[in-house]
């Protein structure tokens, strides 16, 4: 979503969010903050995902208005490298509205892949969305803020029931599925496609289920999500809540998500649109849009 549209929607309610957040989470303190995004280029962060190759390395990216790139950072927010990729030439910046990022398996066994989801569609009129997939490299954890380039494979996807705005893309490592959760409405849809999709094709996503979350719009809009690397835990977040599920007996992920979730502790952020598990699944991180935004860490409950 563009900066101006976001401000028009969110500024009138920011003060209410923070008043409620202070009342609900007043016991949280600075020990929840592991650091801040320490480079001004990371100013509209909309996704965070843990590396599968490099210790203490997470990938973040900006949403609409940025070029085709993402960043490797530490859990304290230190910039390790900026990774550029070639997007679609029909877009001036190469991408239209990247809203989430994830790391997981892909077409080649034994390789780790980074997925960048160009899935934002505020007007809900895009004929298709695009996913970019890059083979993860150990060299991205350079710790010297290097600029690197990486090849990507891109593919387009359509919703079976019309265009949707979405900010949540997740990778299921058990069933090898890419999962997208739409953002708006009284209910949101869960859509999937197998991870072995072919590059340079257009595929119709499969709608698996609808989810209802109580609350008021736009507070309850779904802005981020993640699945733990062992596939056993799922997170979704709205602007003011974090929802949590545990998978049972490796069931389909949508069967897990239709059950009533647990609401976890969450400090409401200025515009929180990023959530991701740490590699061992024992905790997760959140961060938000804005220059030098803090990074929050939470333990996963027993």
PDB file of C-alpha atoms in Angstrom:
ATOM      1  CA  UNK A   1       0.000   0.000   0.000  1.00  0.00           C
ATOM      2  CA  UNK A   2       1.329   3.456  -0.837  1.00  0.00           C
ATOM      3  CA  UNK A   3       2.503   5.816   1.910  1.00  0.00           C
ATOM      4  CA  UNK A   4      -0.231   8.369   1.253  1.00  0.00           C
ATOM      5  CA  UNK A   5      -3.045   5.819   1.308  1.00  0.00           C
ATOM      6  CA  UNK A   6      -1.686   4.232   4.462  1.00  0.00           C
ATOM      7  CA  UNK A   7      -1.499   7.586   6.200  1.00  0.00           C
ATOM      8  CA  UNK A   8      -5.056   8.469   5.194  1.00  0.00           C
ATOM      9  CA  UNK A   9      -6.315   5.203   6.629  1.00  0.00           C
ATOM     10  CA  UNK A  10      -4.155   4.846   9.709  1.00  0.00           C
ATOM     11  CA  UNK A  11      -3.278   8.266  11.102  1.00  0.00           C
ATOM     12  CA  UNK A  12      -6.756   8.933  12.561  1.00  0.00           C
ATOM     13  CA  UNK A  13      -6.554   5.685  14.534  1.00  0.00           C
ATOM     14  CA  UNK A  14      -2.889   5.577  15.547  1.00  0.00           C
ATOM     15  CA  UNK A  15      -3.504   7.392  18.822  1.00  0.00           C
ATOM     16  CA  UNK A  16      -6.297   4.987  19.746  1.00  0.00           C
ATOM     17  CA  UNK A  17      -4.074   2.011  18.988  1.00  0.00           C
ATOM     18  CA  UNK A  18      -1.294   3.277  21.225  1.00  0.00           C
ATOM     19  CA  UNK A  19      -3.657   4.152  24.060  1.00  0.00           C
ATOM     20  CA  UNK A  20      -5.052   0.638  23.950  1.00  0.00           C
ATOM     21  CA  UNK A  21      -1.613  -0.867  23.580  1.00  0.00           C
ATOM     22  CA  UNK A  22      -0.318   0.959  26.643  1.00  0.00           C
ATOM     23  CA  UNK A  23      -3.223  -0.216  28.746  1.00  0.00           C
ATOM     24  CA  UNK A  24      -2.994  -3.820  27.570  1.00  0.00           C
ATOM     25  CA  UNK A  25       0.790  -4.206  27.450  1.00  0.00           C
ATOM     26  CA  UNK A  26       2.085  -1.817  30.094  1.00  0.00           C
ATOM     27  CA  UNK A  27       4.119  -4.616  31.675  1.00  0.00           C
ATOM     28  CA  UNK A  28       6.306  -5.007  28.592  1.00  0.00           C
ATOM     29  CA  UNK A  29       9.668  -3.262  28.897  1.00  0.00           C
ATOM     30  CA  UNK A  30      12.752  -2.557  26.836  1.00  0.00           C
ATOM     31  CA  UNK A  31      14.081  -6.047  27.366  1.00  0.00           C
ATOM     32  CA  UNK A  32      11.674  -7.140  24.627  1.00  0.00           C
ATOM     33  CA  UNK A  33      13.630  -5.018  22.127  1.00  0.00           C
ATOM     34  CA  UNK A  34      16.663  -6.739  20.580  1.00  0.00           C
ATOM     35  CA  UNK A  35      17.705  -3.715  18.546  1.00  0.00           C
ATOM     36  CA  UNK A  36      16.568  -1.413  15.768  1.00  0.00           C
ATOM     37  CA  UNK A  37      16.728  -1.533  11.983  1.00  0.00           C
ATOM     38  CA  UNK A  38      19.926   0.453  11.816  1.00  0.00           C
ATOM     39  CA  UNK A  39      19.945   1.578   8.176  1.00  0.00           C
ATOM     40  CA  UNK A  40      17.682   4.330   6.844  1.00  0.00           C
ATOM     41  CA  UNK A  41      17.071   2.338   3.646  1.00  0.00           C
ATOM     42  CA  UNK A  42      14.910  -0.049   5.688  1.00  0.00           C
ATOM     43  CA  UNK A  43      12.088   2.438   6.096  1.00  0.00           C
ATOM     44  CA  UNK A  44       8.923   0.508   5.171  1.00  0.00           C
ATOM     45  CA  UNK A  45       9.666  -2.956   6.479  1.00  0.00           C
ATOM     46  CA  UNK A  46       6.851  -5.349   5.687  1.00  0.00           C
ATOM     47  CA  UNK A  47       8.272  -8.835   6.258  1.00  0.00           C
ATOM     48  CA  UNK A  48      10.888 -10.757   8.238  1.00  0.00           C
ATOM     49  CA  UNK A  49      12.112 -14.344   7.829  1.00  0.00           C
ATOM     50  CA  UNK A  50      14.938 -16.357   9.375  1.00  0.00           C
ATOM     51  CA  UNK A  51      17.780 -17.670   7.236  1.00  0.00           C
ATOM     52  CA  UNK A  52      18.122 -21.442   6.929  1.00  0.00           C
ATOM     53  CA  UNK A  53      21.868 -21.235   6.238  1.00  0.00           C
ATOM     54  CA  UNK A  54      23.346 -18.385   8.241  1.00  0.00           C
ATOM     55  CA  UNK A  55      23.235 -18.069  12.040  1.00  0.00           C
ATOM     56  CA  UNK A  56      21.596 -14.939  13.433  1.00  0.00           C
ATOM     57  CA  UNK A  57      20.541 -13.784   9.972  1.00  0.00           C
ATOM     58  CA  UNK A  58      17.087 -12.567   9.007  1.00  0.00           C
ATOM     59  CA  UNK A  59      15.738 -11.191   5.748  1.00  0.00           C
ATOM     60  CA  UNK A  60      13.565  -8.088   5.635  1.00  0.00           C
ATOM     61  CA  UNK A  61      12.260  -5.915   2.809  1.00  0.00           C
ATOM     62  CA  UNK A  62      10.318  -2.736   2.098  1.00  0.00           C
ATOM     63  CA  UNK A  63       6.903  -2.658   0.488  1.00  0.00           C
ATOM     64  CA  UNK A  64       5.596  -0.395  -2.304  1.00  0.00           C
ATOM     65  CA  UNK A  65       7.895   2.403  -3.378  1.00  0.00           C
ATOM     66  CA  UNK A  66      11.114   0.422  -3.102  1.00  0.00           C
ATOM     67  CA  UNK A  67      13.086  -1.304  -5.836  1.00  0.00           C
ATOM     68  CA  UNK A  68      13.602  -5.056  -6.266  1.00  0.00           C
ATOM     69  CA  UNK A  69      15.780  -5.852  -3.266  1.00  0.00           C
ATOM     70  CA  UNK A  70      15.785  -7.245   0.255  1.00  0.00           C
ATOM     71  CA  UNK A  71      18.135  -6.984   3.225  1.00  0.00           C
ATOM     72  CA  UNK A  72      20.053  -9.465   5.383  1.00  0.00           C
ATOM     73  CA  UNK A  73      20.230  -8.312   8.993  1.00  0.00           C
ATOM     74  CA  UNK A  74      21.135  -9.620  12.437  1.00  0.00           C
ATOM     75  CA  UNK A  75      18.548 -10.002  15.205  1.00  0.00           C
ATOM     76  CA  UNK A  76      19.819  -6.689  16.561  1.00  0.00           C
ATOM     77  CA  UNK A  77      19.029  -4.933  13.278  1.00  0.00           C
ATOM     78  CA  UNK A  78      22.582  -4.625  11.937  1.00  0.00           C
ATOM     79  CA  UNK A  79      22.665  -4.599   8.137  1.00  0.00           C
ATOM     80  CA  UNK A  80      24.744  -7.491   6.771  1.00  0.00           C
ATOM     81  CA  UNK A  81      24.055  -7.104   3.057  1.00  0.00           C
ATOM     82  CA  UNK A  82      21.558  -5.766   0.546  1.00  0.00           C
ATOM     83  CA  UNK A  83      20.486  -8.299  -2.069  1.00  0.00           C
ATOM     84  CA  UNK A  84      19.256  -6.980  -5.417  1.00  0.00           C
ATOM     85  CA  UNK A  85      17.349  -9.014  -7.987  1.00  0.00           C
ATOM     86  CA  UNK A  86      15.897  -8.336 -11.424  1.00  0.00           C
ATOM     87  CA  UNK A  87      12.169  -7.806 -11.225  1.00  0.00           C
ATOM     88  CA  UNK A  88       9.638  -7.184 -13.981  1.00  0.00           C
ATOM     89  CA  UNK A  89      10.535  -4.472 -16.479  1.00  0.00           C
ATOM     90  CA  UNK A  90       6.891  -3.398 -16.792  1.00  0.00           C
ATOM     91  CA  UNK A  91       7.257  -1.853 -13.326  1.00  0.00           C
ATOM     92  CA  UNK A  92       9.487   1.193 -13.047  1.00  0.00           C
ATOM     93  CA  UNK A  93      11.093  -0.122  -9.862  1.00  0.00           C
ATOM     94  CA  UNK A  94      11.039  -3.763 -10.918  1.00  0.00           C
ATOM     95  CA  UNK A  95       8.349  -4.708  -8.402  1.00  0.00           C
ATOM     96  CA  UNK A  96       4.912  -3.351  -7.583  1.00  0.00           C
ATOM     97  CA  UNK A  97       4.212  -4.003  -3.891  1.00  0.00           C
ATOM     98  CA  UNK A  98       6.286  -6.642  -2.082  1.00  0.00           C
ATOM     99  CA  UNK A  99       4.500  -7.430   1.167  1.00  0.00           C
ATOM    100  CA  UNK A 100       6.131 -10.530   2.648  1.00  0.00           C
ATOM    101  CA  UNK A 101       9.234 -12.704   2.541  1.00  0.00           C
ATOM    102  CA  UNK A 102       9.932 -16.272   3.610  1.00  0.00           C
ATOM    103  CA  UNK A 103      12.621 -18.948   3.524  1.00  0.00           C
ATOM    104  CA  UNK A 104      12.079 -22.627   2.845  1.00  0.00           C
ATOM    105  CA  UNK A 105      12.517 -25.577   0.502  1.00  0.00           C
ATOM    106  CA  UNK A 106      11.998 -25.390  -3.230  1.00  0.00           C
ATOM    107  CA  UNK A 107      12.367 -27.303  -6.459  1.00  0.00           C
ATOM    108  CA  UNK A 108      15.939 -28.522  -5.875  1.00  0.00           C
ATOM    109  CA  UNK A 109      16.388 -30.924  -2.975  1.00  0.00           C
ATOM    110  CA  UNK A 110      18.868 -29.787  -0.344  1.00  0.00           C
ATOM    111  CA  UNK A 111      18.708 -26.121  -1.347  1.00  0.00           C
ATOM    112  CA  UNK A 112      17.237 -23.287   0.715  1.00  0.00           C
ATOM    113  CA  UNK A 113      15.213 -20.641  -1.105  1.00  0.00           C
ATOM    114  CA  UNK A 114      14.129 -17.102  -0.307  1.00  0.00           C
ATOM    115  CA  UNK A 115      10.644 -16.200  -1.544  1.00  0.00           C
ATOM    116  CA  UNK A 116       9.653 -12.568  -2.077  1.00  0.00           C
ATOM    117  CA  UNK A 117       5.923 -11.988  -2.391  1.00  0.00           C
ATOM    118  CA  UNK A 118       4.884  -9.131  -4.694  1.00  0.00           C
ATOM    119  CA  UNK A 119       1.314  -9.633  -3.508  1.00  0.00           C
ATOM    120  CA  UNK A 120       0.061  -6.237  -2.334  1.00  0.00           C
ATOM    121  CA  UNK A 121      -3.025  -4.965  -4.151  1.00  0.00           C
ATOM    122  CA  UNK A 122      -4.688  -2.104  -2.310  1.00  0.00           C
ATOM    123  CA  UNK A 123      -7.149  -1.479  -5.149  1.00  0.00           C
ATOM    124  CA  UNK A 124      -7.789  -5.233  -5.528  1.00  0.00           C
ATOM    125  CA  UNK A 125      -7.528  -5.068  -9.301  1.00  0.00           C
ATOM    126  CA  UNK A 126      -4.236  -6.761 -10.223  1.00  0.00           C
ATOM    127  CA  UNK A 127      -4.686  -9.429 -12.926  1.00  0.00           C
ATOM    128  CA  UNK A 128      -2.068 -11.549 -11.142  1.00  0.00           C
ATOM    129  CA  UNK A 129       0.458 -11.434  -8.311  1.00  0.00           C
ATOM    130  CA  UNK A 130       4.125 -12.419  -8.605  1.00  0.00           C
ATOM    131  CA  UNK A 131       6.421 -14.519  -6.447  1.00  0.00           C
ATOM    132  CA  UNK A 132      10.203 -14.241  -6.825  1.00  0.00           C
ATOM    133  CA  UNK A 133      12.364 -17.163  -5.704  1.00  0.00           C
ATOM    134  CA  UNK A 134      16.130 -17.037  -5.099  1.00  0.00           C
ATOM    135  CA  UNK A 135      18.553 -19.729  -3.928  1.00  0.00           C
ATOM    136  CA  UNK A 136      19.836 -18.627  -0.528  1.00  0.00           C
ATOM    137  CA  UNK A 137      23.585 -17.986  -0.267  1.00  0.00           C
ATOM    138  CA  UNK A 138      25.946 -18.184   2.706  1.00  0.00           C
ATOM    139  CA  UNK A 139      27.763 -15.138   1.329  1.00  0.00           C
ATOM    140  CA  UNK A 140      24.792 -12.891   2.134  1.00  0.00           C
ATOM    141  CA  UNK A 141      25.787 -12.893   5.822  1.00  0.00           C
ATOM    142  CA  UNK A 142      28.835 -10.737   5.169  1.00  0.00           C
ATOM    143  CA  UNK A 143      28.459  -8.315   8.091  1.00  0.00           C
ATOM    144  CA  UNK A 144      29.911  -5.506   5.980  1.00  0.00           C
ATOM    145  CA  UNK A 145      26.736  -4.054   4.437  1.00  0.00           C
ATOM    146  CA  UNK A 146      27.780  -5.196   0.951  1.00  0.00           C
ATOM    147  CA  UNK A 147      25.551  -4.845  -2.096  1.00  0.00           C
ATOM    148  CA  UNK A 148      25.110  -8.138  -3.970  1.00  0.00           C
ATOM    149  CA  UNK A 149      23.041  -9.343  -6.900  1.00  0.00           C
ATOM    150  CA  UNK A 150      21.203 -12.633  -7.131  1.00  0.00           C
ATOM    151  CA  UNK A 151      19.279 -14.370  -9.921  1.00  0.00           C
ATOM    152  CA  UNK A 152      15.621 -15.121  -9.293  1.00  0.00           C
ATOM    153  CA  UNK A 153      12.908 -17.252 -10.841  1.00  0.00           C
ATOM    154  CA  UNK A 154       9.535 -15.548 -11.030  1.00  0.00           C
ATOM    155  CA  UNK A 155       6.035 -16.922 -11.473  1.00  0.00           C
ATOM    156  CA  UNK A 156       2.586 -15.359 -11.552  1.00  0.00           C
ATOM    157  CA  UNK A 157      -0.494 -16.474  -9.637  1.00  0.00           C
ATOM    158  CA  UNK A 158      -4.198 -15.704  -9.799  1.00  0.00           C
ATOM    159  CA  UNK A 159      -6.906 -16.073  -7.169  1.00  0.00           C
ATOM    160  CA  UNK A 160      -9.778 -18.365  -8.120  1.00  0.00           C
ATOM    161  CA  UNK A 161     -12.360 -15.871  -6.782  1.00  0.00           C
ATOM    162  CA  UNK A 162     -11.065 -12.504  -7.970  1.00  0.00           C
ATOM    163  CA  UNK A 163      -8.229 -10.154  -7.086  1.00  0.00           C
ATOM    164  CA  UNK A 164      -7.310  -9.770  -3.422  1.00  0.00           C
ATOM    165  CA  UNK A 165      -5.075  -7.527  -1.342  1.00  0.00           C
ATOM    166  CA  UNK A 166      -2.631  -9.618   0.700  1.00  0.00           C
ATOM    167  CA  UNK A 167       0.334  -9.006   2.973  1.00  0.00           C
ATOM    168  CA  UNK A 168       0.926 -12.554   4.227  1.00  0.00           C
ATOM    169  CA  UNK A 169       2.920 -15.262   2.447  1.00  0.00           C
ATOM    170  CA  UNK A 170       4.135 -18.399   4.249  1.00  0.00           C
ATOM    171  CA  UNK A 171       6.034 -21.580   3.363  1.00  0.00           C
ATOM    172  CA  UNK A 172       4.827 -24.950   4.678  1.00  0.00           C
ATOM    173  CA  UNK A 173       7.921 -27.201   4.786  1.00  0.00           C
ATOM    174  CA  UNK A 174       5.895 -30.357   5.489  1.00  0.00           C
ATOM    175  CA  UNK A 175       3.409 -30.353   2.608  1.00  0.00           C
ATOM    176  CA  UNK A 176       5.706 -28.199   0.425  1.00  0.00           C
ATOM    177  CA  UNK A 177       3.079 -25.515  -0.101  1.00  0.00           C
ATOM    178  CA  UNK A 178       3.238 -21.762  -0.592  1.00  0.00           C
ATOM    179  CA  UNK A 179       0.406 -20.141   1.370  1.00  0.00           C
ATOM    180  CA  UNK A 180      -1.129 -16.692   0.946  1.00  0.00           C
ATOM    181  CA  UNK A 181      -3.653 -15.191   3.366  1.00  0.00           C
ATOM    182  CA  UNK A 182      -5.698 -12.253   2.146  1.00  0.00           C
ATOM    183  CA  UNK A 183      -5.782  -9.074   4.217  1.00  0.00           C
ATOM    184  CA  UNK A 184      -9.192  -7.416   4.253  1.00  0.00           C
ATOM    185  CA  UNK A 185     -12.840  -8.146   4.881  1.00  0.00           C
ATOM    186  CA  UNK A 186     -14.889  -9.689   7.642  1.00  0.00           C
ATOM    187  CA  UNK A 187     -13.264 -12.991   6.665  1.00  0.00           C
ATOM    188  CA  UNK A 188      -9.937 -13.657   4.965  1.00  0.00           C
ATOM    189  CA  UNK A 189      -9.071 -16.438   2.560  1.00  0.00           C
ATOM    190  CA  UNK A 190      -6.265 -18.990   2.747  1.00  0.00           C
ATOM    191  CA  UNK A 191      -4.839 -19.879  -0.679  1.00  0.00           C
ATOM    192  CA  UNK A 192      -2.110 -22.359  -1.618  1.00  0.00           C
ATOM    193  CA  UNK A 193       0.032 -23.646  -4.456  1.00  0.00           C
ATOM    194  CA  UNK A 194       2.709 -26.375  -4.475  1.00  0.00           C
ATOM    195  CA  UNK A 195       6.311 -25.191  -4.094  1.00  0.00           C
ATOM    196  CA  UNK A 196       7.355 -27.084  -7.221  1.00  0.00           C
ATOM    197  CA  UNK A 197       5.674 -24.516  -9.473  1.00  0.00           C
ATOM    198  CA  UNK A 198       7.497 -23.710 -12.687  1.00  0.00           C
ATOM    199  CA  UNK A 199       9.058 -20.329 -13.389  1.00  0.00           C
ATOM    200  CA  UNK A 200       7.556 -18.013 -16.006  1.00  0.00           C
ATOM    201  CA  UNK A 201       4.099 -19.544 -15.704  1.00  0.00           C
ATOM    202  CA  UNK A 202       0.740 -18.342 -14.425  1.00  0.00           C
ATOM    203  CA  UNK A 203      -1.047 -20.617 -11.960  1.00  0.00           C
ATOM    204  CA  UNK A 204      -4.467 -20.384 -10.325  1.00  0.00           C
ATOM    205  CA  UNK A 205      -4.181 -20.672  -6.548  1.00  0.00           C
ATOM    206  CA  UNK A 206      -6.354 -23.128  -4.624  1.00  0.00           C
ATOM    207  CA  UNK A 207      -8.671 -21.653  -1.993  1.00  0.00           C
ATOM    208  CA  UNK A 208      -8.543 -23.831   1.114  1.00  0.00           C
ATOM    209  CA  UNK A 209     -10.661 -22.065   3.744  1.00  0.00           C
ATOM    210  CA  UNK A 210     -11.912 -18.797   5.188  1.00  0.00           C
ATOM    211  CA  UNK A 211     -10.923 -17.404   8.587  1.00  0.00           C
ATOM    212  CA  UNK A 212     -12.874 -14.988  10.760  1.00  0.00           C
ATOM    213  CA  UNK A 213     -11.220 -12.737  13.335  1.00  0.00           C
ATOM    214  CA  UNK A 214     -13.240 -10.558  15.662  1.00  0.00           C
ATOM    215  CA  UNK A 215     -12.568  -6.863  16.006  1.00  0.00           C
ATOM    216  CA  UNK A 216     -12.908  -3.662  14.075  1.00  0.00           C
ATOM    217  CA  UNK A 217     -11.546  -2.853  10.645  1.00  0.00           C
ATOM    218  CA  UNK A 218      -8.778  -1.993   9.924  1.00  0.00           C
ATOM    219  CA  UNK A 219      -7.371  -3.235  13.271  1.00  0.00           C
ATOM    220  CA  UNK A 220      -8.233  -6.837  12.450  1.00  0.00           C
ATOM    221  CA  UNK A 221      -6.788  -6.860   8.940  1.00  0.00           C
ATOM    222  CA  UNK A 222      -4.165  -9.593   8.559  1.00  0.00           C
ATOM    223  CA  UNK A 223      -0.752  -8.051   7.870  1.00  0.00           C
ATOM    224  CA  UNK A 224       1.823 -10.839   8.360  1.00  0.00           C
ATOM    225  CA  UNK A 225       2.366 -14.508   9.121  1.00  0.00           C
ATOM    226  CA  UNK A 226       4.934 -17.280   9.403  1.00  0.00           C
ATOM    227  CA  UNK A 227       5.279 -21.042   9.825  1.00  0.00           C
ATOM    228  CA  UNK A 228       8.118 -22.445  11.935  1.00  0.00           C
ATOM    229  CA  UNK A 229      10.879 -24.289  10.102  1.00  0.00           C
ATOM    230  CA  UNK A 230       9.686 -27.642  11.450  1.00  0.00           C
ATOM    231  CA  UNK A 231       6.176 -26.888  10.173  1.00  0.00           C
ATOM    232  CA  UNK A 232       4.532 -27.350  13.571  1.00  0.00           C
ATOM    233  CA  UNK A 233       3.661 -23.763  14.541  1.00  0.00           C
ATOM    234  CA  UNK A 234       1.781 -21.004  12.725  1.00  0.00           C
ATOM    235  CA  UNK A 235       1.563 -17.269  13.385  1.00  0.00           C
ATOM    236  CA  UNK A 236      -0.722 -14.652  11.888  1.00  0.00           C
ATOM    237  CA  UNK A 237      -0.828 -11.039  12.990  1.00  0.00           C
ATOM    238  CA  UNK A 238      -3.182  -8.130  12.542  1.00  0.00           C
ATOM    239  CA  UNK A 239      -2.413  -4.536  13.400  1.00  0.00           C
ATOM    240  CA  UNK A 240      -3.153  -5.187  17.077  1.00  0.00           C
ATOM    241  CA  UNK A 241      -3.061  -8.956  17.726  1.00  0.00           C
ATOM    242  CA  UNK A 242      -0.918 -12.052  17.184  1.00  0.00           C
ATOM    243  CA  UNK A 243      -2.651 -15.407  16.600  1.00  0.00           C
ATOM    244  CA  UNK A 244      -0.949 -18.748  17.205  1.00  0.00           C
ATOM    245  CA  UNK A 245      -1.685 -22.393  16.303  1.00  0.00           C
ATOM    246  CA  UNK A 246       0.078 -25.721  16.827  1.00  0.00           C
ATOM    247  CA  UNK A 247      -0.263 -28.308  14.094  1.00  0.00           C
ATOM    248  CA  UNK A 248      -1.539 -31.775  14.995  1.00  0.00           C
ATOM    249  CA  UNK A 249      -0.164 -34.953  13.392  1.00  0.00           C
ATOM    250  CA  UNK A 250       1.141 -33.110  10.325  1.00  0.00           C
ATOM    251  CA  UNK A 251      -2.396 -32.321   9.224  1.00  0.00           C
ATOM    252  CA  UNK A 252      -2.975 -29.913   6.300  1.00  0.00           C
ATOM    253  CA  UNK A 253      -2.100 -26.416   7.448  1.00  0.00           C
ATOM    254  CA  UNK A 254      -5.585 -25.109   6.648  1.00  0.00           C
ATOM    255  CA  UNK A 255      -7.118 -27.723   8.965  1.00  0.00           C
ATOM    256  CA  UNK A 256      -4.948 -26.306  11.736  1.00  0.00           C
ATOM    257  CA  UNK A 257      -5.863 -22.711  10.982  1.00  0.00           C
ATOM    258  CA  UNK A 258      -9.646 -23.193  11.056  1.00  0.00           C
ATOM    259  CA  UNK A 259      -9.402 -24.079  14.744  1.00  0.00           C
ATOM    260  CA  UNK A 260      -9.650 -21.321  17.327  1.00  0.00           C
ATOM    261  CA  UNK A 261      -6.190 -19.734  17.679  1.00  0.00           C
ATOM    262  CA  UNK A 262      -4.475 -18.645  20.826  1.00  0.00           C
ATOM    263  CA  UNK A 263      -3.864 -14.905  21.168  1.00  0.00           C
ATOM    264  CA  UNK A 264      -0.285 -14.145  22.164  1.00  0.00           C
ATOM    265  CA  UNK A 265       1.262 -11.169  23.902  1.00  0.00           C
ATOM    266  CA  UNK A 266       2.049  -8.366  21.472  1.00  0.00           C
ATOM    267  CA  UNK A 267       3.215  -4.795  21.841  1.00  0.00           C
ATOM    268  CA  UNK A 268       1.305  -2.827  19.210  1.00  0.00           C
ATOM    269  CA  UNK A 269       3.741  -1.139  16.839  1.00  0.00           C
ATOM    270  CA  UNK A 270       3.433   2.004  14.763  1.00  0.00           C
ATOM    271  CA  UNK A 271       2.521  -0.005  11.682  1.00  0.00           C
ATOM    272  CA  UNK A 272       3.414  -3.606  12.389  1.00  0.00           C
ATOM    273  CA  UNK A 273       3.484  -5.653   9.194  1.00  0.00           C
ATOM    274  CA  UNK A 274       6.271  -8.174   9.880  1.00  0.00           C
ATOM    275  CA  UNK A 275       6.448 -11.326  11.995  1.00  0.00           C
ATOM    276  CA  UNK A 276       8.784 -14.314  11.797  1.00  0.00           C
ATOM    277  CA  UNK A 277       9.903 -17.283  13.892  1.00  0.00           C
ATOM    278  CA  UNK A 278      13.486 -17.688  15.004  1.00  0.00           C
ATOM    279  CA  UNK A 279      15.058 -20.826  13.429  1.00  0.00           C
ATOM    280  CA  UNK A 280      14.432 -23.163  16.380  1.00  0.00           C
ATOM    281  CA  UNK A 281      10.799 -22.061  16.706  1.00  0.00           C
ATOM    282  CA  UNK A 282      11.184 -21.119  20.376  1.00  0.00           C
ATOM    283  CA  UNK A 283      10.468 -17.442  19.766  1.00  0.00           C
ATOM    284  CA  UNK A 284       9.532 -14.920  17.123  1.00  0.00           C
ATOM    285  CA  UNK A 285      10.326 -11.379  16.057  1.00  0.00           C
ATOM    286  CA  UNK A 286       8.172  -8.477  14.956  1.00  0.00           C
ATOM    287  CA  UNK A 287       9.037  -5.112  13.475  1.00  0.00           C
ATOM    288  CA  UNK A 288       7.238  -2.300  11.726  1.00  0.00           C
ATOM    289  CA  UNK A 289       7.455   0.368   9.098  1.00  0.00           C
ATOM    290  CA  UNK A 290       9.433   3.516   9.840  1.00  0.00           C
ATOM    291  CA  UNK A 291      13.096   4.508   9.945  1.00  0.00           C
ATOM    292  CA  UNK A 292      15.065   2.842  12.769  1.00  0.00           C
ATOM    293  CA  UNK A 293      12.050   0.806  13.875  1.00  0.00           C
ATOM    294  CA  UNK A 294      12.624  -1.416  16.929  1.00  0.00           C
ATOM    295  CA  UNK A 295      12.780  -5.199  16.644  1.00  0.00           C
ATOM    296  CA  UNK A 296      10.749  -7.024  19.303  1.00  0.00           C
ATOM    297  CA  UNK A 297      11.353 -10.580  20.440  1.00  0.00           C
ATOM    298  CA  UNK A 298       8.799 -12.833  22.138  1.00  0.00           C
ATOM    299  CA  UNK A 299       9.064 -16.352  23.524  1.00  0.00           C
ATOM    300  CA  UNK A 300       6.664 -18.949  22.179  1.00  0.00           C
ATOM    301  CA  UNK A 301       4.387 -20.139  25.016  1.00  0.00           C
ATOM    302  CA  UNK A 302       4.531 -23.716  26.262  1.00  0.00           C
TER     303      UNK A 302
END
